[in-house]
Amino acid sequence: MGRRPARCYRYQKNKAYPKSRFCRGVPDPKIRIYDLGRKKAGVDEFPLCVHLLCDEKQQISSEALEAGRICANKYISKHSGKDSFHMRVRLHPFHVLRINKMLSCAGADRLQTGMRGAYGKPMGTAARVDIGQVIFSIRTKDANRAVVIESLRRAKFKFAGRQKIVVSKKWGFTKLSREDYINARGAGRLQPDGCHVKYLSQKGPLQNYFNRAILA
């Protein structure tokens, strides 16, 4: 018996059912990579950030997430290069999907129980998504804006329901708007920390201030 189609598990009907010591024998999710592209690029290199938002309260299977990830990655890698972006999958499929297996072989009618003891066995995983929740985020250079938007538009076809593509006003994956980032970076109040920044407080021991001045 093969996988059921994702339309059977599209809606959030019940409570979340995560993998636990009570829920064992859960198959591994299809999606294993959540960060791809040039992950180690500094925060200054990729100022543009584009998000793919979910516009419905639903469940997205791990197979669909993997298909969308591959689709977006292939398109950007082909058109602007594999080192021109950093993509992050923002959903994690923790919700376990169940199936009440029925026998379909000869003589199954004597073995089958119908709806008696119908609590199913784990068959896959899905992510529970709210309206406005981010599915994918991509940071890149301003020159690649059209390529990134097109890649997310193609990835939308891998998911049920409606999605929106939003160009963020923030600088990359940081919480600061572009103007605030440029001003604070110029004033030396920010310290790069991978694809994020640390905010350097003006309070604290005087020695910290002198140490920062020496490093600068």
Short mmCIF file of N, CA and C in Angstrom, two decimals, residues 26-179:
data_model
loop_
_atom_site.label_atom_id
_atom_site.label_comp_id
_atom_site.label_asym_id
_atom_site.label_seq_id
_atom_site.Cartn_x
_atom_site.Cartn_y
_atom_site.Cartn_z
N VAL A 26 8.05 6.30 14.10
CA VAL A 26 7.70 7.35 13.13
C VAL A 26 8.76 7.37 12.03
N PRO A 27 8.35 7.33 10.74
CA PRO A 27 9.36 7.40 9.68
C PRO A 27 10.04 8.78 9.64
N ASP A 28 11.29 8.80 9.17
CA ASP A 28 12.03 10.07 9.09
C ASP A 28 11.37 11.01 8.09
N PRO A 29 11.36 12.33 8.38
CA PRO A 29 10.80 13.27 7.41
C PRO A 29 11.65 13.31 6.15
N LYS A 30 11.01 13.58 5.01
CA LYS A 30 11.73 13.60 3.73
C LYS A 30 12.73 14.75 3.67
N ILE A 31 12.39 15.87 4.31
CA ILE A 31 13.28 17.04 4.27
C ILE A 31 14.33 16.90 5.36
N ARG A 32 15.61 16.97 4.97
CA ARG A 32 16.71 16.83 5.92
C ARG A 32 17.57 18.09 5.98
N ILE A 33 17.52 18.92 4.93
CA ILE A 33 18.37 20.11 4.85
C ILE A 33 17.46 21.34 5.00
N TYR A 34 17.79 22.19 5.94
CA TYR A 34 16.96 23.39 6.18
C TYR A 34 17.69 24.68 5.81
N ASP A 35 19.00 24.64 5.63
CA ASP A 35 19.79 25.79 5.20
C ASP A 35 20.57 25.38 3.96
N LEU A 36 20.47 26.17 2.89
CA LEU A 36 21.23 25.83 1.70
C LEU A 36 21.69 27.09 0.98
N GLY A 37 22.56 26.91 0.00
CA GLY A 37 23.18 28.07 -0.66
C GLY A 37 24.46 28.44 0.07
N ARG A 38 24.76 29.73 0.06
CA ARG A 38 25.99 30.21 0.71
C ARG A 38 25.65 30.60 2.14
N LYS A 39 25.64 29.61 3.04
CA LYS A 39 25.20 29.81 4.42
C LYS A 39 26.15 30.70 5.20
N LYS A 40 27.46 30.65 4.85
CA LYS A 40 28.46 31.35 5.64
C LYS A 40 28.70 32.78 5.16
N ALA A 41 27.89 33.24 4.20
CA ALA A 41 28.04 34.62 3.72
C ALA A 41 27.76 35.59 4.87
N GLY A 42 28.58 36.64 4.96
CA GLY A 42 28.43 37.64 6.02
C GLY A 42 27.14 38.41 5.90
N VAL A 43 26.77 39.05 6.98
CA VAL A 43 25.49 39.78 7.02
C VAL A 43 25.48 40.96 6.05
N ASP A 44 26.66 41.52 5.75
CA ASP A 44 26.72 42.68 4.84
C ASP A 44 26.56 42.30 3.38
N GLU A 45 26.79 41.03 3.05
CA GLU A 45 26.83 40.63 1.64
C GLU A 45 25.46 40.51 1.00
N PHE A 46 24.46 40.06 1.78
CA PHE A 46 23.12 39.81 1.22
C PHE A 46 22.10 40.70 1.92
N PRO A 47 21.86 41.91 1.40
CA PRO A 47 20.91 42.82 2.07
C PRO A 47 19.43 42.52 1.80
N LEU A 48 19.14 41.90 0.64
CA LEU A 48 17.74 41.67 0.25
C LEU A 48 17.21 40.38 0.89
N CYS A 49 15.98 40.41 1.39
CA CYS A 49 15.36 39.21 1.96
C CYS A 49 13.93 39.08 1.41
N VAL A 50 13.61 37.89 0.89
CA VAL A 50 12.28 37.61 0.33
C VAL A 50 11.70 36.40 1.06
N HIS A 51 10.42 36.51 1.46
CA HIS A 51 9.76 35.43 2.19
C HIS A 51 8.62 34.83 1.35
N LEU A 52 8.38 33.54 1.56
CA LEU A 52 7.17 32.90 1.05
C LEU A 52 6.27 32.63 2.24
N LEU A 53 5.09 33.29 2.27
CA LEU A 53 4.16 33.18 3.41
C LEU A 53 3.01 32.25 3.06
N CYS A 54 2.53 31.53 4.06
CA CYS A 54 1.33 30.72 3.91
C CYS A 54 0.11 31.61 4.18
N ASP A 55 -0.93 31.44 3.37
CA ASP A 55 -2.12 32.28 3.52
C ASP A 55 -3.32 31.48 4.03
N GLU A 56 -3.05 30.26 4.51
CA GLU A 56 -4.13 29.42 5.04
C GLU A 56 -3.65 28.67 6.28
N LYS A 57 -4.59 28.31 7.13
CA LYS A 57 -4.28 27.45 8.28
C LYS A 57 -4.39 26.01 7.79
N GLN A 58 -3.26 25.33 7.70
CA GLN A 58 -3.27 24.01 7.09
C GLN A 58 -2.06 23.21 7.55
N GLN A 59 -1.88 22.02 6.97
CA GLN A 59 -0.71 21.20 7.21
C GLN A 59 0.03 21.02 5.89
N ILE A 60 1.36 21.13 5.94
CA ILE A 60 2.20 20.92 4.75
C ILE A 60 3.09 19.72 5.03
N SER A 61 3.03 18.71 4.17
CA SER A 61 3.78 17.47 4.41
C SER A 61 5.28 17.69 4.18
N SER A 62 6.09 16.83 4.79
CA SER A 62 7.54 16.94 4.64
C SER A 62 7.95 16.69 3.19
N GLU A 63 7.17 15.88 2.46
CA GLU A 63 7.47 15.64 1.04
C GLU A 63 7.28 16.91 0.22
N ALA A 64 6.20 17.67 0.53
CA ALA A 64 5.95 18.91 -0.19
C ALA A 64 7.03 19.95 0.12
N LEU A 65 7.45 20.02 1.40
CA LEU A 65 8.53 20.96 1.77
C LEU A 65 9.81 20.64 1.01
N GLU A 66 10.14 19.35 0.91
CA GLU A 66 11.35 18.94 0.19
C GLU A 66 11.24 19.28 -1.30
N ALA A 67 10.06 19.06 -1.88
CA ALA A 67 9.85 19.36 -3.31
C ALA A 67 9.98 20.86 -3.56
N GLY A 68 9.41 21.68 -2.68
CA GLY A 68 9.52 23.14 -2.83
C GLY A 68 10.94 23.63 -2.66
N ARG A 69 11.66 23.05 -1.72
CA ARG A 69 13.06 23.42 -1.48
C ARG A 69 13.92 23.12 -2.71
N ILE A 70 13.73 21.92 -3.29
CA ILE A 70 14.51 21.52 -4.47
C ILE A 70 14.19 22.44 -5.65
N CYS A 71 12.91 22.75 -5.83
CA CYS A 71 12.47 23.58 -6.95
C CYS A 71 13.10 24.97 -6.89
N ALA A 72 13.03 25.61 -5.72
CA ALA A 72 13.59 26.97 -5.57
C ALA A 72 15.11 26.94 -5.71
N ASN A 73 15.74 25.96 -5.10
CA ASN A 73 17.21 25.86 -5.14
C ASN A 73 17.71 25.68 -6.57
N LYS A 74 17.04 24.80 -7.35
CA LYS A 74 17.47 24.54 -8.73
C LYS A 74 17.36 25.79 -9.59
N TYR A 75 16.25 26.51 -9.44
CA TYR A 75 16.03 27.68 -10.30
C TYR A 75 17.06 28.77 -10.02
N ILE A 76 17.30 29.07 -8.73
CA ILE A 76 18.27 30.14 -8.40
C ILE A 76 19.68 29.72 -8.79
N SER A 77 20.04 28.45 -8.50
CA SER A 77 21.39 27.98 -8.83
C SER A 77 21.65 28.06 -10.33
N LYS A 78 20.63 27.78 -11.13
CA LYS A 78 20.78 27.80 -12.58
C LYS A 78 20.91 29.22 -13.13
N HIS A 79 20.13 30.16 -12.57
CA HIS A 79 20.05 31.49 -13.17
C HIS A 79 20.98 32.53 -12.54
N SER A 80 21.36 32.35 -11.27
CA SER A 80 22.27 33.35 -10.68
C SER A 80 23.44 32.74 -9.93
N GLY A 81 23.56 31.41 -9.95
CA GLY A 81 24.71 30.75 -9.33
C GLY A 81 24.39 30.21 -7.94
N LYS A 82 25.06 29.11 -7.59
CA LYS A 82 24.75 28.45 -6.30
C LYS A 82 25.29 29.20 -5.10
N ASP A 83 26.18 30.18 -5.32
CA ASP A 83 26.74 30.97 -4.21
C ASP A 83 26.14 32.37 -4.14
N SER A 84 25.02 32.58 -4.84
CA SER A 84 24.45 33.93 -4.91
C SER A 84 23.33 34.16 -3.90
N PHE A 85 23.08 33.16 -3.01
CA PHE A 85 21.92 33.29 -2.11
C PHE A 85 22.12 32.41 -0.88
N HIS A 86 21.29 32.65 0.12
CA HIS A 86 21.20 31.78 1.31
C HIS A 86 19.72 31.56 1.56
N MET A 87 19.30 30.30 1.48
CA MET A 87 17.88 29.97 1.65
C MET A 87 17.69 29.20 2.95
N ARG A 88 16.61 29.52 3.65
CA ARG A 88 16.32 28.86 4.93
C ARG A 88 14.88 28.37 4.92
N VAL A 89 14.69 27.09 5.25
CA VAL A 89 13.34 26.52 5.39
C VAL A 89 12.89 26.81 6.82
N ARG A 90 11.78 27.53 6.97
CA ARG A 90 11.35 28.02 8.28
C ARG A 90 10.33 27.10 8.96
N LEU A 91 9.90 26.05 8.27
CA LEU A 91 8.95 25.11 8.87
C LEU A 91 9.66 23.81 9.20
N HIS A 92 9.23 23.17 10.28
CA HIS A 92 9.76 21.86 10.63
C HIS A 92 8.59 20.90 10.80
N PRO A 93 8.61 19.76 10.09
CA PRO A 93 7.47 18.83 10.16
C PRO A 93 7.52 17.95 11.40
N PHE A 94 6.93 18.43 12.49
CA PHE A 94 6.93 17.69 13.76
C PHE A 94 5.64 16.90 13.98
N HIS A 95 4.59 17.22 13.23
CA HIS A 95 3.28 16.58 13.42
C HIS A 95 3.25 15.23 12.72
N VAL A 96 2.92 14.17 13.45
CA VAL A 96 2.92 12.82 12.89
C VAL A 96 1.56 12.51 12.27
N LEU A 97 1.58 12.01 11.03
CA LEU A 97 0.36 11.62 10.33
C LEU A 97 0.13 10.12 10.52
N ARG A 98 -1.14 9.73 10.71
CA ARG A 98 -1.46 8.33 10.95
C ARG A 98 -2.30 7.76 9.81
N ILE A 99 -2.23 6.42 9.68
CA ILE A 99 -3.05 5.74 8.67
C ILE A 99 -3.64 4.47 9.30
N ASN A 100 -4.93 4.25 9.08
CA ASN A 100 -5.60 3.03 9.53
C ASN A 100 -5.54 2.04 8.38
N LYS A 101 -4.54 1.16 8.41
CA LYS A 101 -4.29 0.27 7.27
C LYS A 101 -5.40 -0.76 7.13
N MET A 102 -5.84 -0.93 5.88
CA MET A 102 -6.85 -1.95 5.56
C MET A 102 -6.20 -3.02 4.69
N LEU A 103 -6.57 -4.26 4.89
CA LEU A 103 -6.05 -5.33 4.04
C LEU A 103 -6.86 -5.39 2.75
N SER A 104 -6.16 -5.66 1.64
CA SER A 104 -6.89 -5.72 0.36
C SER A 104 -6.62 -7.03 -0.38
N CYS A 105 -6.04 -8.01 0.34
CA CYS A 105 -5.74 -9.29 -0.30
C CYS A 105 -6.96 -10.23 -0.23
N ALA A 106 -6.82 -11.40 -0.84
CA ALA A 106 -7.93 -12.37 -0.83
C ALA A 106 -8.14 -12.88 0.59
N GLY A 107 -9.37 -13.03 0.98
CA GLY A 107 -9.70 -13.51 2.32
C GLY A 107 -9.53 -12.45 3.39
N ALA A 108 -9.43 -11.19 2.96
CA ALA A 108 -9.23 -10.11 3.93
C ALA A 108 -10.49 -9.83 4.74
N ASP A 109 -11.65 -10.21 4.18
CA ASP A 109 -12.91 -9.88 4.87
C ASP A 109 -13.04 -10.60 6.22
N ARG A 110 -12.37 -11.75 6.36
CA ARG A 110 -12.44 -12.46 7.65
C ARG A 110 -11.46 -11.86 8.67
N LEU A 111 -10.37 -11.20 8.17
CA LEU A 111 -9.35 -10.64 9.06
C LEU A 111 -9.66 -9.20 9.43
N GLN A 112 -10.34 -8.50 8.52
CA GLN A 112 -10.53 -7.07 8.72
C GLN A 112 -11.49 -6.75 9.85
N THR A 113 -11.24 -5.62 10.50
CA THR A 113 -12.09 -5.20 11.62
C THR A 113 -12.89 -3.95 11.30
N GLY A 114 -12.72 -3.40 10.09
CA GLY A 114 -13.44 -2.17 9.73
C GLY A 114 -13.01 -1.01 10.60
N MET A 115 -13.99 -0.36 11.27
CA MET A 115 -13.67 0.81 12.09
C MET A 115 -13.43 0.44 13.56
N ARG A 116 -13.36 -0.85 13.85
CA ARG A 116 -13.04 -1.24 15.23
C ARG A 116 -11.54 -1.05 15.47
N GLY A 117 -11.18 -0.35 16.55
CA GLY A 117 -9.75 -0.09 16.84
C GLY A 117 -9.09 0.68 15.71
N ALA A 118 -9.74 1.79 15.30
CA ALA A 118 -9.32 2.49 14.08
C ALA A 118 -8.17 3.46 14.28
N TYR A 119 -7.60 3.56 15.49
CA TYR A 119 -6.48 4.48 15.72
C TYR A 119 -5.30 4.02 14.88
N GLY A 120 -4.80 4.88 13.99
CA GLY A 120 -3.85 4.47 12.96
C GLY A 120 -2.40 4.38 13.42
N LYS A 121 -1.56 3.87 12.52
CA LYS A 121 -0.12 3.78 12.73
C LYS A 121 0.57 4.95 12.03
N PRO A 122 1.71 5.43 12.56
CA PRO A 122 2.41 6.56 11.91
C PRO A 122 2.80 6.22 10.47
N MET A 123 2.57 7.18 9.55
CA MET A 123 2.94 6.96 8.15
C MET A 123 3.76 8.09 7.55
N GLY A 124 3.91 9.21 8.25
CA GLY A 124 4.67 10.33 7.72
C GLY A 124 4.58 11.51 8.66
N THR A 125 5.17 12.65 8.25
CA THR A 125 5.14 13.84 9.10
C THR A 125 4.71 15.06 8.28
N ALA A 126 4.22 16.07 9.00
CA ALA A 126 3.78 17.31 8.35
C ALA A 126 4.04 18.47 9.29
N ALA A 127 4.09 19.67 8.72
CA ALA A 127 4.23 20.89 9.51
C ALA A 127 2.87 21.55 9.63
N ARG A 128 2.51 21.99 10.83
CA ARG A 128 1.26 22.71 11.05
C ARG A 128 1.53 24.20 10.84
N VAL A 129 0.79 24.82 9.92
CA VAL A 129 1.10 26.19 9.50
C VAL A 129 -0.09 27.10 9.76
N ASP A 130 0.19 28.30 10.24
CA ASP A 130 -0.84 29.32 10.47
C ASP A 130 -0.85 30.33 9.33
N ILE A 131 -1.89 31.14 9.30
CA ILE A 131 -1.97 32.21 8.31
C ILE A 131 -0.87 33.22 8.59
N GLY A 132 -0.13 33.58 7.55
CA GLY A 132 0.93 34.57 7.69
C GLY A 132 2.26 33.99 8.16
N GLN A 133 2.33 32.68 8.36
CA GLN A 133 3.59 32.06 8.80
C GLN A 133 4.54 31.89 7.61
N VAL A 134 5.83 32.09 7.86
CA VAL A 134 6.83 32.04 6.79
C VAL A 134 7.20 30.59 6.50
N ILE A 135 7.21 30.23 5.20
CA ILE A 135 7.60 28.87 4.78
C ILE A 135 9.08 28.86 4.41
N PHE A 136 9.47 29.72 3.45
CA PHE A 136 10.87 29.86 3.04
C PHE A 136 11.30 31.30 3.19
N SER A 137 12.58 31.51 3.54
CA SER A 137 13.18 32.85 3.51
C SER A 137 14.47 32.75 2.69
N ILE A 138 14.68 33.73 1.81
CA ILE A 138 15.90 33.75 0.99
C ILE A 138 16.54 35.12 1.11
N ARG A 139 17.84 35.18 1.44
CA ARG A 139 18.56 36.44 1.42
C ARG A 139 19.56 36.40 0.27
N THR A 140 19.71 37.55 -0.40
CA THR A 140 20.55 37.61 -1.58
C THR A 140 20.92 39.07 -1.87
N LYS A 141 21.59 39.31 -3.00
CA LYS A 141 21.91 40.68 -3.43
C LYS A 141 20.71 41.29 -4.12
N ASP A 142 20.67 42.61 -4.16
CA ASP A 142 19.53 43.31 -4.78
C ASP A 142 19.40 42.97 -6.27
N ALA A 143 20.52 42.66 -6.92
CA ALA A 143 20.50 42.36 -8.35
C ALA A 143 19.73 41.07 -8.66
N ASN A 144 19.62 40.17 -7.70
CA ASN A 144 18.96 38.87 -7.93
C ASN A 144 17.49 38.86 -7.52
N ARG A 145 16.92 40.02 -7.31
CA ARG A 145 15.55 40.12 -6.80
C ARG A 145 14.54 39.35 -7.67
N ALA A 146 14.60 39.59 -8.98
CA ALA A 146 13.62 38.97 -9.89
C ALA A 146 13.78 37.45 -9.92
N VAL A 147 15.02 36.96 -9.87
CA VAL A 147 15.28 35.51 -9.91
C VAL A 147 14.71 34.84 -8.66
N VAL A 148 14.92 35.46 -7.49
CA VAL A 148 14.46 34.88 -6.23
C VAL A 148 12.93 34.85 -6.19
N ILE A 149 12.29 35.94 -6.63
CA ILE A 149 10.82 35.99 -6.63
C ILE A 149 10.26 34.91 -7.56
N GLU A 150 10.88 34.73 -8.72
CA GLU A 150 10.41 33.70 -9.66
C GLU A 150 10.61 32.29 -9.09
N SER A 151 11.71 32.07 -8.38
CA SER A 151 11.96 30.75 -7.79
C SER A 151 10.89 30.42 -6.74
N LEU A 152 10.50 31.42 -5.93
CA LEU A 152 9.46 31.18 -4.93
C LEU A 152 8.08 31.00 -5.58
N ARG A 153 7.88 31.69 -6.70
CA ARG A 153 6.60 31.52 -7.42
C ARG A 153 6.47 30.08 -7.92
N ARG A 154 7.58 29.52 -8.39
CA ARG A 154 7.56 28.13 -8.86
C ARG A 154 7.41 27.15 -7.69
N ALA A 155 8.02 27.48 -6.55
CA ALA A 155 7.91 26.60 -5.37
C ALA A 155 6.48 26.56 -4.85
N LYS A 156 5.70 27.65 -5.09
CA LYS A 156 4.31 27.69 -4.63
C LYS A 156 3.47 26.54 -5.18
N PHE A 157 3.83 26.07 -6.39
CA PHE A 157 3.04 25.02 -7.02
C PHE A 157 3.18 23.67 -6.32
N LYS A 158 4.15 23.55 -5.41
CA LYS A 158 4.35 22.29 -4.70
C LYS A 158 3.47 22.19 -3.45
N PHE A 159 2.80 23.30 -3.10
CA PHE A 159 2.00 23.32 -1.87
C PHE A 159 0.52 23.48 -2.18
N ALA A 160 -0.31 22.91 -1.30
CA ALA A 160 -1.76 23.14 -1.39
C ALA A 160 -2.07 24.54 -0.88
N GLY A 161 -3.25 25.03 -1.19
CA GLY A 161 -3.70 26.32 -0.64
C GLY A 161 -3.03 27.51 -1.31
N ARG A 162 -3.13 28.66 -0.63
CA ARG A 162 -2.60 29.91 -1.17
C ARG A 162 -1.33 30.30 -0.44
N GLN A 163 -0.42 30.91 -1.18
CA GLN A 163 0.79 31.47 -0.58
C GLN A 163 1.01 32.87 -1.13
N LYS A 164 1.77 33.66 -0.38
CA LYS A 164 2.12 35.02 -0.81
C LYS A 164 3.64 35.17 -0.81
N ILE A 165 4.15 35.95 -1.77
CA ILE A 165 5.58 36.27 -1.79
C ILE A 165 5.72 37.71 -1.31
N VAL A 166 6.56 37.90 -0.29
CA VAL A 166 6.71 39.21 0.34
C VAL A 166 8.19 39.59 0.33
N VAL A 167 8.47 40.80 -0.17
CA VAL A 167 9.84 41.33 -0.12
C VAL A 167 9.98 42.11 1.19
N SER A 168 10.90 41.65 2.04
CA SER A 168 11.05 42.22 3.38
C SER A 168 11.69 43.60 3.33
N LYS A 169 11.33 44.44 4.32
CA LYS A 169 11.98 45.75 4.47
C LYS A 169 13.21 45.66 5.35
N LYS A 170 13.45 44.48 5.93
CA LYS A 170 14.59 44.29 6.84
C LYS A 170 15.87 44.03 6.04
N TRP A 171 17.00 44.18 6.72
CA TRP A 171 18.29 43.88 6.10
C TRP A 171 18.58 42.39 6.30
N GLY A 172 18.52 41.61 5.21
CA GLY A 172 18.80 40.18 5.28
C GLY A 172 17.89 39.48 6.29
N PHE A 173 18.48 38.61 7.12
CA PHE A 173 17.72 37.88 8.13
C PHE A 173 17.68 38.62 9.47
N THR A 174 18.18 39.86 9.53
CA THR A 174 18.20 40.60 10.80
C THR A 174 16.81 41.18 11.09
N LYS A 175 16.66 41.75 12.30
CA LYS A 175 15.39 42.37 12.69
C LYS A 175 15.38 43.86 12.40
N LEU A 176 16.48 44.39 11.87
CA LEU A 176 16.61 45.85 11.67
C LEU A 176 16.20 46.22 10.25
N SER A 177 15.51 47.36 10.12
CA SER A 177 15.19 47.86 8.79
C SER A 177 16.47 48.33 8.11
N ARG A 178 16.41 48.53 6.80
CA ARG A 178 17.63 48.88 6.05
C ARG A 178 18.26 50.18 6.54
N GLU A 179 17.40 51.20 6.78
CA GLU A 179 17.93 52.50 7.22
C GLU A 179 18.59 52.36 8.60
#
